[in-house]
Tab-separated table of C-alpha atoms in Angstrom:
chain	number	residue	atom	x	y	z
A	267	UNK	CA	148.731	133.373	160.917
A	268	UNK	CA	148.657	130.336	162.960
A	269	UNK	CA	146.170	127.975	164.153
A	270	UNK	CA	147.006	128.578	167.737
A	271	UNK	CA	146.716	132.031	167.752
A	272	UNK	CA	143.115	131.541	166.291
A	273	UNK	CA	142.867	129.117	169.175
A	274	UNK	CA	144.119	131.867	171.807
A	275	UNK	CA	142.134	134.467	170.312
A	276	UNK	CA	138.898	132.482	170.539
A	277	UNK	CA	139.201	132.401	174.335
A	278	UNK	CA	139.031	135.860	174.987
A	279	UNK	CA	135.738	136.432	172.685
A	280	UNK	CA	132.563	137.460	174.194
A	281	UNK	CA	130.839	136.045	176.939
A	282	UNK	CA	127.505	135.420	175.496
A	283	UNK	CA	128.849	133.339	172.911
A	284	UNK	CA	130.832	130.812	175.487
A	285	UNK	CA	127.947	130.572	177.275
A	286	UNK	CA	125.255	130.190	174.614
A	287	UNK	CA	127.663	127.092	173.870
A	288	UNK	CA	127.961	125.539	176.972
A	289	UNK	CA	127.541	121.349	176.680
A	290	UNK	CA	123.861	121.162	177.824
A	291	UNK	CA	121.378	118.187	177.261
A	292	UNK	CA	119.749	119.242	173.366
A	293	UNK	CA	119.957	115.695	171.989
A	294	UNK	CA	116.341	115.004	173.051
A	295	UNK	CA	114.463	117.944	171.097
A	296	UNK	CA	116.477	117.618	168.187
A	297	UNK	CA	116.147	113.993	168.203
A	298	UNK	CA	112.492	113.848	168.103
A	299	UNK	CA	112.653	116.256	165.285
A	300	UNK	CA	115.317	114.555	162.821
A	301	UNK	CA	113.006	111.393	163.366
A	302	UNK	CA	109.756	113.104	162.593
A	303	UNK	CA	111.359	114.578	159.316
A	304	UNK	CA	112.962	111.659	158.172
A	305	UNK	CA	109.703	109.707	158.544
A	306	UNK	CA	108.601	112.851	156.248
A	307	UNK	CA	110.668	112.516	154.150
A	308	UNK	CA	110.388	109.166	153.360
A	309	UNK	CA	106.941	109.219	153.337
A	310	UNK	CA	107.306	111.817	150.861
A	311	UNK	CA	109.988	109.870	148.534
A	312	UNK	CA	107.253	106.675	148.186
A	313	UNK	CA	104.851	109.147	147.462
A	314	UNK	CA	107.249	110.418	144.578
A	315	UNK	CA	107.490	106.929	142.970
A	316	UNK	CA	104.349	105.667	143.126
A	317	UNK	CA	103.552	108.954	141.323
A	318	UNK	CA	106.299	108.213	138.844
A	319	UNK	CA	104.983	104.595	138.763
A	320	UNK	CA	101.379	105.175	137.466
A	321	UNK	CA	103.278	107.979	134.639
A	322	UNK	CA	105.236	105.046	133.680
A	323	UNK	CA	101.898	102.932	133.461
A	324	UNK	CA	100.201	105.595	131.368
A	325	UNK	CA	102.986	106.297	128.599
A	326	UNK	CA	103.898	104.195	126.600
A	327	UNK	CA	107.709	104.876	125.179
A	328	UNK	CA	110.310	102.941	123.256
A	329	UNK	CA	113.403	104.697	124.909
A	330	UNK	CA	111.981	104.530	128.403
A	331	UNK	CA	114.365	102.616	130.916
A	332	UNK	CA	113.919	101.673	134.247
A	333	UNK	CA	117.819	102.453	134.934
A	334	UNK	CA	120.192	104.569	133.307
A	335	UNK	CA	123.747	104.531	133.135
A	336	UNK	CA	125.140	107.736	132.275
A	337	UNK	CA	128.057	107.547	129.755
A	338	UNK	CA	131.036	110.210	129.087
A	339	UNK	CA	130.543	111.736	125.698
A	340	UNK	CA	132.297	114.780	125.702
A	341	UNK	CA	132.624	118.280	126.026
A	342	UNK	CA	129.650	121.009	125.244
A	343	UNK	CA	129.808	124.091	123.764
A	344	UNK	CA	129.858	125.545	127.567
A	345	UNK	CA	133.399	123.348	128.031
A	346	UNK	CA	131.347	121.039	130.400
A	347	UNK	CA	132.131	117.530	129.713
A	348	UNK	CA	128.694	115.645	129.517
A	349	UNK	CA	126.900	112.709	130.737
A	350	UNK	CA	124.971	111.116	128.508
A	351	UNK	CA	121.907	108.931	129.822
A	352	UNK	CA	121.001	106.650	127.689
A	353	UNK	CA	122.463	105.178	124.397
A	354	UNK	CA	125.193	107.527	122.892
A	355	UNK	CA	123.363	108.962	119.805
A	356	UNK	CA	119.873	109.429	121.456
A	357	UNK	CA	121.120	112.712	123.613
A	358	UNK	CA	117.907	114.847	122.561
A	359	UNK	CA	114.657	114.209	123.775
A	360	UNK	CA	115.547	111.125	125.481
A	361	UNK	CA	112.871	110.038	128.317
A	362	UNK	CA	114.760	108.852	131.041
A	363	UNK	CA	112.375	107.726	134.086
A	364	UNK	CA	114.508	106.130	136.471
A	365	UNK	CA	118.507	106.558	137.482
A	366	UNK	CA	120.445	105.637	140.241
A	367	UNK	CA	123.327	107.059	141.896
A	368	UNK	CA	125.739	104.570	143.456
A	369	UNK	CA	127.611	107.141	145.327
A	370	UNK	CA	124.989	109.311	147.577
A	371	UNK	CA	126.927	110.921	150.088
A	372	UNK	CA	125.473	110.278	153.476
A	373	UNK	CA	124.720	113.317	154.172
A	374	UNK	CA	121.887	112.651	152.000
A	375	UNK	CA	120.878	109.920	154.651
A	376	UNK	CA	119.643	107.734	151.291
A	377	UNK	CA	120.214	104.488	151.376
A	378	UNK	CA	122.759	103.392	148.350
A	379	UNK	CA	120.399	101.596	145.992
A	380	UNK	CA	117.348	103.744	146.397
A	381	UNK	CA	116.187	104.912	143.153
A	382	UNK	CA	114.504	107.989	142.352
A	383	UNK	CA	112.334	108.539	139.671
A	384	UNK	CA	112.513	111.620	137.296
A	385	UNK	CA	111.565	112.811	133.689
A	386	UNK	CA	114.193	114.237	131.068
A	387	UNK	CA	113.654	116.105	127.564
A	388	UNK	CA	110.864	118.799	127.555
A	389	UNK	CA	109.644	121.443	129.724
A	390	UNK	CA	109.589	118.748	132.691
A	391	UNK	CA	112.551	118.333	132.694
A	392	UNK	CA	114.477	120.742	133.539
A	393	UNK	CA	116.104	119.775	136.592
A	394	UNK	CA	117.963	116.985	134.366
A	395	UNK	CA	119.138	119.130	132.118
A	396	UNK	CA	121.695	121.262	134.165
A	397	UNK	CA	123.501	117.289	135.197
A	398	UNK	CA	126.649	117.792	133.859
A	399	UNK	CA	129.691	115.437	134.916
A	400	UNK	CA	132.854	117.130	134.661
A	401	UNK	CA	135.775	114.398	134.147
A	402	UNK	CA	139.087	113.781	134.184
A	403	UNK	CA	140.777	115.306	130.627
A	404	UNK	CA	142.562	112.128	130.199
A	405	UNK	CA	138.961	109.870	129.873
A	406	UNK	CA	137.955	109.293	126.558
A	407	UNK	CA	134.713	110.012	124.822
A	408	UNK	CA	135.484	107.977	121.600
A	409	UNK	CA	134.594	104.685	123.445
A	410	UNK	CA	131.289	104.938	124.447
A	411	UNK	CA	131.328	101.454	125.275
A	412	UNK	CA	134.898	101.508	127.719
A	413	UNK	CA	133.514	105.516	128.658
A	414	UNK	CA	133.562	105.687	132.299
A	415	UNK	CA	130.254	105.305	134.064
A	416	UNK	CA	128.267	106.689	136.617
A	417	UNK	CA	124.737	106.483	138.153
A	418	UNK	CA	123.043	109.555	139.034
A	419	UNK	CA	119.761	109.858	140.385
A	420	UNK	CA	118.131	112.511	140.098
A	421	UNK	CA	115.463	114.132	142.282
A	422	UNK	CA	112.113	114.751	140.675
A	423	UNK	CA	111.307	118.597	141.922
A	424	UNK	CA	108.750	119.542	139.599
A	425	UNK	CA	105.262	118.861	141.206
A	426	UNK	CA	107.059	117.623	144.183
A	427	UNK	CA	106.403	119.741	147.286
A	428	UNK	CA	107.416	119.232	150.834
A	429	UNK	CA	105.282	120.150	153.432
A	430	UNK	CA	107.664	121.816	156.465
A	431	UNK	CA	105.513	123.966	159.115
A	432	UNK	CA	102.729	123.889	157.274
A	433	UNK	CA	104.123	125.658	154.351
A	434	UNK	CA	105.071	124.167	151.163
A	435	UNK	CA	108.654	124.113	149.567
A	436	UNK	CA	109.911	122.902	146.095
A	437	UNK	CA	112.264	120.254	147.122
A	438	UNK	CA	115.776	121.437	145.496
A	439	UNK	CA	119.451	119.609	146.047
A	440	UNK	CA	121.837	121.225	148.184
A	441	UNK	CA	124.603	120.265	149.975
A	442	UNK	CA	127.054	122.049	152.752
A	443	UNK	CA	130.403	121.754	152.699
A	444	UNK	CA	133.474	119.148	151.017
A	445	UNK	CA	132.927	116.025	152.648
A	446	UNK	CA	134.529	112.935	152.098
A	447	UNK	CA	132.616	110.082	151.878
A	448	UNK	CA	133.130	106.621	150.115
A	449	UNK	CA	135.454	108.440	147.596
A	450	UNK	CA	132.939	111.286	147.041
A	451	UNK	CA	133.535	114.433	147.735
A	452	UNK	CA	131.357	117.011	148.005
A	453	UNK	CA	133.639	120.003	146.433
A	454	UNK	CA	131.592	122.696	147.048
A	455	UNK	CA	128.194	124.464	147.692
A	456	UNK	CA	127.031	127.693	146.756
A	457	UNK	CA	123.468	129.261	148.020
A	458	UNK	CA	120.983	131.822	146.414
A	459	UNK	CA	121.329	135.176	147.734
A	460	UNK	CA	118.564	136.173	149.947
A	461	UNK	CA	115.628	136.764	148.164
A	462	UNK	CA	116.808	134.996	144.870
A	463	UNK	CA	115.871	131.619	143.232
A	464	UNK	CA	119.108	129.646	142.265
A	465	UNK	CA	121.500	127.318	143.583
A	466	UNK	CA	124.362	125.173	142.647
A	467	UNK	CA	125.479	121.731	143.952
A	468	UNK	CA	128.833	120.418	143.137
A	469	UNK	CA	130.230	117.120	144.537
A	470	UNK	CA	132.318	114.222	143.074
A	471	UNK	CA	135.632	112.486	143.506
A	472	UNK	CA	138.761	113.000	141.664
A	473	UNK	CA	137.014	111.641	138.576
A	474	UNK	CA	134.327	113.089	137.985
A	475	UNK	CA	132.143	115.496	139.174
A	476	UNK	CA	128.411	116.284	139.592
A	477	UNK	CA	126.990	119.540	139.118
A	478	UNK	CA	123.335	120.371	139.504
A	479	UNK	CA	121.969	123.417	139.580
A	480	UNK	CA	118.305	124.148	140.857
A	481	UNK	CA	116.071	126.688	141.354
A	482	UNK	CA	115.251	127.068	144.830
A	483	UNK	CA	113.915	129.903	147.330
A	484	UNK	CA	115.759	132.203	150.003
A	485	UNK	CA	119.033	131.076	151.576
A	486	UNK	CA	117.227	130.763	155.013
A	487	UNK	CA	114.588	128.447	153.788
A	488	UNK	CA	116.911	126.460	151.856
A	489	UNK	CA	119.550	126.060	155.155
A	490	UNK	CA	116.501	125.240	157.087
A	491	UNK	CA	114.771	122.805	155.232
A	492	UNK	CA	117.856	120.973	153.722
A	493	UNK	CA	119.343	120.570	157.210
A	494	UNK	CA	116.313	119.182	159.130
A	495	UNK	CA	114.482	117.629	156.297
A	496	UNK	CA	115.973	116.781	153.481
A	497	UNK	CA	118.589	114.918	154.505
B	105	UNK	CA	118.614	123.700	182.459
B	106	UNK	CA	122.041	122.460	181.882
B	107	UNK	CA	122.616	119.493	183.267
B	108	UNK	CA	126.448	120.571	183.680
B	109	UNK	CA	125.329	123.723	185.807
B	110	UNK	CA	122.933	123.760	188.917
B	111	UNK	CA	121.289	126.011	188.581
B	112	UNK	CA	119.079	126.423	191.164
B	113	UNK	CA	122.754	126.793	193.987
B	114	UNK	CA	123.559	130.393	195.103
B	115	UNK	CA	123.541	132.341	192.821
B	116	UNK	CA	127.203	134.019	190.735
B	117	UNK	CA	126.887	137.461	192.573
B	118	UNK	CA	127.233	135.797	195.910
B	119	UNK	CA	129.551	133.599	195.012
B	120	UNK	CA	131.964	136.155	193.605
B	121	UNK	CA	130.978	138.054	197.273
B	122	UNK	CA	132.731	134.960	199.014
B	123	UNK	CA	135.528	135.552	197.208
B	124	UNK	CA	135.741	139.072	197.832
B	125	UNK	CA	135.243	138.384	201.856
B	126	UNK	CA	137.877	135.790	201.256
B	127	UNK	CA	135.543	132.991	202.341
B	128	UNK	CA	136.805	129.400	201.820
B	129	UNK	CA	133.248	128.831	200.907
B	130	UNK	CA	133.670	130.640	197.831
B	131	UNK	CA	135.758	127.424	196.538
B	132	UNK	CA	133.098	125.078	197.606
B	133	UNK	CA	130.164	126.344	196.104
B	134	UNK	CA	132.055	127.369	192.702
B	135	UNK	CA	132.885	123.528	192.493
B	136	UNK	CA	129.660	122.253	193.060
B	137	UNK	CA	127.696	124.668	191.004
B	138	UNK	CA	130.723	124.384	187.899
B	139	UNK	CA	132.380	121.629	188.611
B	140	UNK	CA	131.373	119.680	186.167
B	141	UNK	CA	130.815	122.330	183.237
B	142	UNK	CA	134.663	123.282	184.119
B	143	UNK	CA	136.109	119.363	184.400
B	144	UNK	CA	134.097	118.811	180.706
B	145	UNK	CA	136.457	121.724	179.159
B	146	UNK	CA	139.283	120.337	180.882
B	147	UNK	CA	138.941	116.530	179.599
B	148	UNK	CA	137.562	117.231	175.946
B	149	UNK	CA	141.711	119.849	176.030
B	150	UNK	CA	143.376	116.831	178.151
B	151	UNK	CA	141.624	113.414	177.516
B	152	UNK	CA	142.777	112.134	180.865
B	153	UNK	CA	140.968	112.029	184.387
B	154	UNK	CA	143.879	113.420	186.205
B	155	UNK	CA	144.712	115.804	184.560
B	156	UNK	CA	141.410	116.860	184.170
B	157	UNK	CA	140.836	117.281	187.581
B	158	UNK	CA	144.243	118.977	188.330
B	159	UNK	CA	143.452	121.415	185.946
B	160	UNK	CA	139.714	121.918	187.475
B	161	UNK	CA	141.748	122.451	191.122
B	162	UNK	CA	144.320	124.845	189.902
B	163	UNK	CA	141.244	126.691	188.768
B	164	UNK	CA	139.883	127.084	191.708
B	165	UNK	CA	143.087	128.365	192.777
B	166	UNK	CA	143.631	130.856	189.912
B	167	UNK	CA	140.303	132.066	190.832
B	168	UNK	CA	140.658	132.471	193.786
B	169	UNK	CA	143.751	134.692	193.167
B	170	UNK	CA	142.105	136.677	190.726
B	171	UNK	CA	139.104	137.641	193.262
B	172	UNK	CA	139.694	140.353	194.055
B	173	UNK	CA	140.271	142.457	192.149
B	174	UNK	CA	138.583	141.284	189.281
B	175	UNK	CA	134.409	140.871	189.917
B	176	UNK	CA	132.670	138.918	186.838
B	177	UNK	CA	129.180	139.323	186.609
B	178	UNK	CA	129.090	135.846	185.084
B	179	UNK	CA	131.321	133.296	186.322
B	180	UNK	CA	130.670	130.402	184.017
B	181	UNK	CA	132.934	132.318	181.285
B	182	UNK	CA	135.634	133.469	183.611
B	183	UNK	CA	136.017	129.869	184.984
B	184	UNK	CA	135.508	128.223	182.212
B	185	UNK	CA	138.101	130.555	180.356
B	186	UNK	CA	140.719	129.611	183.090
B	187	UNK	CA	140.462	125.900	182.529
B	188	UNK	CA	140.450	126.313	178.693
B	189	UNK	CA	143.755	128.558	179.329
B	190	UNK	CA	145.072	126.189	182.160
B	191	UNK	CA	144.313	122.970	180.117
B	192	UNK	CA	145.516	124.371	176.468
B	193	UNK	CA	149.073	125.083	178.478
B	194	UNK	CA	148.907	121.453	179.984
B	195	UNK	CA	148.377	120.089	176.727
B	196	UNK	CA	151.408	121.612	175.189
B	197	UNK	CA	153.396	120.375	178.054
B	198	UNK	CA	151.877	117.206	177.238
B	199	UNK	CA	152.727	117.324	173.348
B	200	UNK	CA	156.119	118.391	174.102
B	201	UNK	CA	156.749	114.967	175.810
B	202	UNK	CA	154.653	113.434	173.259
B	203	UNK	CA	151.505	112.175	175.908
B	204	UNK	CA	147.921	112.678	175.797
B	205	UNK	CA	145.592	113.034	173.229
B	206	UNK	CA	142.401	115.128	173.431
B	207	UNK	CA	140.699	117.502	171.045
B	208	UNK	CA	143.602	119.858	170.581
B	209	UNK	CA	145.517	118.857	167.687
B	210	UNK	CA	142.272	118.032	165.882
B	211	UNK	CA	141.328	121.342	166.256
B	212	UNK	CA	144.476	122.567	165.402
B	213	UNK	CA	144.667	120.678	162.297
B	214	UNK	CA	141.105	121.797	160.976
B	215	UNK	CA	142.132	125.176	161.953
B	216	UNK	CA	144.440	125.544	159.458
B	217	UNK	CA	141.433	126.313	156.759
B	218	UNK	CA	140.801	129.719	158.471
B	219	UNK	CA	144.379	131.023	157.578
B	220	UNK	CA	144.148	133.421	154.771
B	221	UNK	CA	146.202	132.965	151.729
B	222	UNK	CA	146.872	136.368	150.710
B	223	UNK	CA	148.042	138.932	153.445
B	224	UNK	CA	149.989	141.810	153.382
B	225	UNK	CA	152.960	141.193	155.173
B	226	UNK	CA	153.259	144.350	155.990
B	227	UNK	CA	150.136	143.624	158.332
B	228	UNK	CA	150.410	143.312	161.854
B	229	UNK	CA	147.547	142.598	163.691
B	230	UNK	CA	147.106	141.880	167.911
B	231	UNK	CA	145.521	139.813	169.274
B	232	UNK	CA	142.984	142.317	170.250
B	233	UNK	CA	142.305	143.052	166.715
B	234	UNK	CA	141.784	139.104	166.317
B	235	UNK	CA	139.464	138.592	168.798
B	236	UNK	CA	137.426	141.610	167.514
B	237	UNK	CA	137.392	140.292	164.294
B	238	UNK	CA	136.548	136.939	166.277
B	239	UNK	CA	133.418	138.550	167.339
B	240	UNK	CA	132.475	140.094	164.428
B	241	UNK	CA	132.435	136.798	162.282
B	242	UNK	CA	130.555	134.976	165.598
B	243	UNK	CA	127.784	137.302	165.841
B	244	UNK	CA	127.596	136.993	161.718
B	245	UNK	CA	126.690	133.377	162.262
B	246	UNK	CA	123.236	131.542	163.192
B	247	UNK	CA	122.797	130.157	167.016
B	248	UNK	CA	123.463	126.581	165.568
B	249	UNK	CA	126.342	127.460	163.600
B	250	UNK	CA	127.935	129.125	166.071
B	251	UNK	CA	126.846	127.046	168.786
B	252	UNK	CA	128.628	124.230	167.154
B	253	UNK	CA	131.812	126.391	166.353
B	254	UNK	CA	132.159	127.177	169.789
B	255	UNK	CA	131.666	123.762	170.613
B	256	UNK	CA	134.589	122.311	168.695
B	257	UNK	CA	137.187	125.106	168.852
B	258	UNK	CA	136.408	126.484	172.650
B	259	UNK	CA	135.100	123.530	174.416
B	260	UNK	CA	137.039	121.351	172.252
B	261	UNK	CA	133.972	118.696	172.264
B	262	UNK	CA	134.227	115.545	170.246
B	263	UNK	CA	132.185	115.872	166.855
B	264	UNK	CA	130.469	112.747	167.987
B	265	UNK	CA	129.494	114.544	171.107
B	266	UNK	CA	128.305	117.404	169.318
B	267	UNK	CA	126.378	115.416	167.067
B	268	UNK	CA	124.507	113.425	170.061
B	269	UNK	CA	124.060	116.702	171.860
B	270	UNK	CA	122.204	118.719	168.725
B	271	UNK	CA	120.371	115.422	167.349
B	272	UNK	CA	122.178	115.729	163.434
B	273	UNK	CA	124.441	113.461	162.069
B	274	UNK	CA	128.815	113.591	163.009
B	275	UNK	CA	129.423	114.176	158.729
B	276	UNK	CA	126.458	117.133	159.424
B	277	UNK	CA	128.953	118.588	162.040
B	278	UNK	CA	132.032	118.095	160.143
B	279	UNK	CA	129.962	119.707	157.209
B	280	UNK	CA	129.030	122.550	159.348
B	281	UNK	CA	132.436	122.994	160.913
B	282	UNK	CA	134.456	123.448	157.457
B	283	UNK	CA	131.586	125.596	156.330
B	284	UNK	CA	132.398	128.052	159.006
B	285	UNK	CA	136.373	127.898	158.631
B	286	UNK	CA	136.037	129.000	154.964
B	287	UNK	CA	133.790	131.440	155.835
B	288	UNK	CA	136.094	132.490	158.975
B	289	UNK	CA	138.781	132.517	156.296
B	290	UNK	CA	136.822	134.804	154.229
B	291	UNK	CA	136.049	137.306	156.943
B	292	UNK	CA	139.707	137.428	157.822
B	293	UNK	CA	140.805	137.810	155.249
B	294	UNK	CA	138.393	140.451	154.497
B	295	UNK	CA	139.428	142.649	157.688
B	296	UNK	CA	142.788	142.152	156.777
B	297	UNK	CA	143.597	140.573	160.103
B	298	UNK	CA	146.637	138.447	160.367
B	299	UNK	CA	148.397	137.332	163.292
């Protein structure tokens, strides 16, 4: 098959859809609705750390950091090669409250150093548990110290809701298709069937990768919302 | 309304009737009421005024040959299909003397996802069977998706255009654009079409 015969073909297909396409002035509509969401959204995000904030003011914790470096320590019993946050040996029922990811895509449309709080270890935190950084075979675990590192932030879904046409959402991750951007790629995206309640995001560079998975809602909702408000 | 289309000039069914009655009008009120939508096709194939607006005038001509017989009930598609054909064929004349620049290869280029990987050689399929499957995979999509589909790979628009015109960001577009080549691929595949 060849490009230009895709090309060729395209011109004879239906009316309705060359027309439905026709350049015509949308920006304005769409405009005013990005900036409405974003201001959401934002709104939303300092919402999520002063939350995080007064939890941090209320619990007192020897292994609580206000960053996190995530460090390569091997392989799991799945064959996922794992990201440790934290100091090597304290893996299990570490509290992490804060990490940053250097590398946001900007599709995410946050800024580089914005920092997202979260919760890890115990029924709250779930959504940090399925981070998993797949890396290159050739990096070595035995080194914690020369490991290759990574931020990742993390987005706190549990008791974070968005409110989008006056319903409310769990906020989940999600991304579209492999983009390139600053080195990261986003590799790939899968969605929850219609109807069913998981997701999985992949993205990452040639290095390592990122996979979270999250529980979400119907493939509709979660096109809708993570195009015009998310991100 | 679309700012590329007046709407409120006579109206396609008279038009096509000037044609018909072999009315020089015909010509002038087809450029004024698509003008513009047919020129933007031309220049997002071409990239160049003149030949732009040579392609927009040998429109008009084509159309004018093709009236009668043929009567569209919509003309917007059957021009706008003639300067997408007219320009495409320009543009390869261009290429082949290595000038111009446009949308083309771009779209070429990111075309090249849709080709499925595993086909029967035996296949043969027509071009009628590709534009069918065309359809199919079109209609399969939402209005956005496919709004911005047709965007890039019929009216050859700029990703930065596309972006301005639907208010989301160019790497949103790009995003949305490879989505729909895998899944293109997929469907292709799928129907076991293969040019």
């Amino acid at each position: 098959m060849t490009e230009k015969r895709i090309l060729n073909a395209l011109e004879q297909v239906d009316e309705r859809f060359i027309e439905e396409a026709a350049p015509t002035g949308v920006k304005a509509e769409k405009t005013q609705r990005r900036r409405s969401y974003t201001g959401l959204k934002r709104a939303l995000l300092i919402a999520a750390a002063a939350v995080a904030t007064a939890c941090c003011l209320f619990m007192l914790n020897a292994n609580v950091r206000a960053a996190i470096r995530g460090v390569f320590t091997g392989k799991d019993s799945h064959g996922w090669n794992v990201i440790s946050f934290g100091d090597p040996d304290e893996k299990n029922g570490f509290d992490i409250r804060k990490v940053t990811l250097n590398y946001v895509p900007d599709i995410f449309s946050l800024p580089e150093e914005e920092e997202i709080e979260c919760e890890y270890g115990g029924d709250r935190s779930l959504y940090c548990r399925d981070i998993h950084l797949v890396a290159d075979e050739s990096l070595s675990s035995e080194d914690p110290v020369n490991a290759p590192r990574v931020h990742v932030s993390i987005y706190r879904t549990e008791n974070l809701k968005l409110k989008y046409d006056d319903e409310q959402y769990d906020i989940f991750e999600d991304t579209y298709t492999p983009t390139t951007v600053r080195g990261m790629s986003c590799l790939e995206a899968t969605y929850p069937y219609d109807g069913a309640a998981q997701g999985h995001l992949l993205f990452g560079d040639e290095n390592v990768t990122v996979s979270i998975n999250f529980n979400g809602i119907s493939r509709d909702e979660v096109m809708k919302i993570a195009e015009n408000v998310i991100w | 309304m679309n700012p590329l289309r007046k709407e409120n000039s006579v109206e396609d069914i008279q038009i096509v009737e000037l044609y018909w009655a072999r009315s020089e009008a015909a010509i002038t009120e087809t450029a004024d009421k698509y003008g513009r939508y047919c020129y933007s096709i031309a220049y997002g194939v071409l990239h160049d005024d003149g030949d732009s607006e040579e392609c927009v005038n040998d429109t008009w001509m084509s159309a004018w040959g093709a009236m009668p017989d043929q009567r569209p009930a919509k003309l917007s598609p059957f021009l706008g299909r003639i300067t997408r054909n007219l320009s495409l064929k320009r543009w390869e004349r261009a290429s082949a003397k290595k000038r111009g620049a446009g949308q083309v290869p771009l779209a070429l280029d990111e075309l090249s996802d849709c080709i499925p990987t595993d086909g029967d050689a035996e296949r043969i399929a027509d071009d009628i069977a590709l534009t069918d499957a065309l359809n199919r995979f079109l209609a399969s999509l939402d209005s956005d998706k496919r709004k911005i589909f047709m965007r890039r790979y019929w009216y050859f628009s700029p990703v930065a255009e596309i972006a301005a015109d639907f208010g989301i960001s160019e790497s949103r577009v790009k995003m949305t654009l490879l989505r729909c080549r895998k899944e293109l691929k997929k469907h292709l595949e799928k129907e076991g079409v293969e040019p």
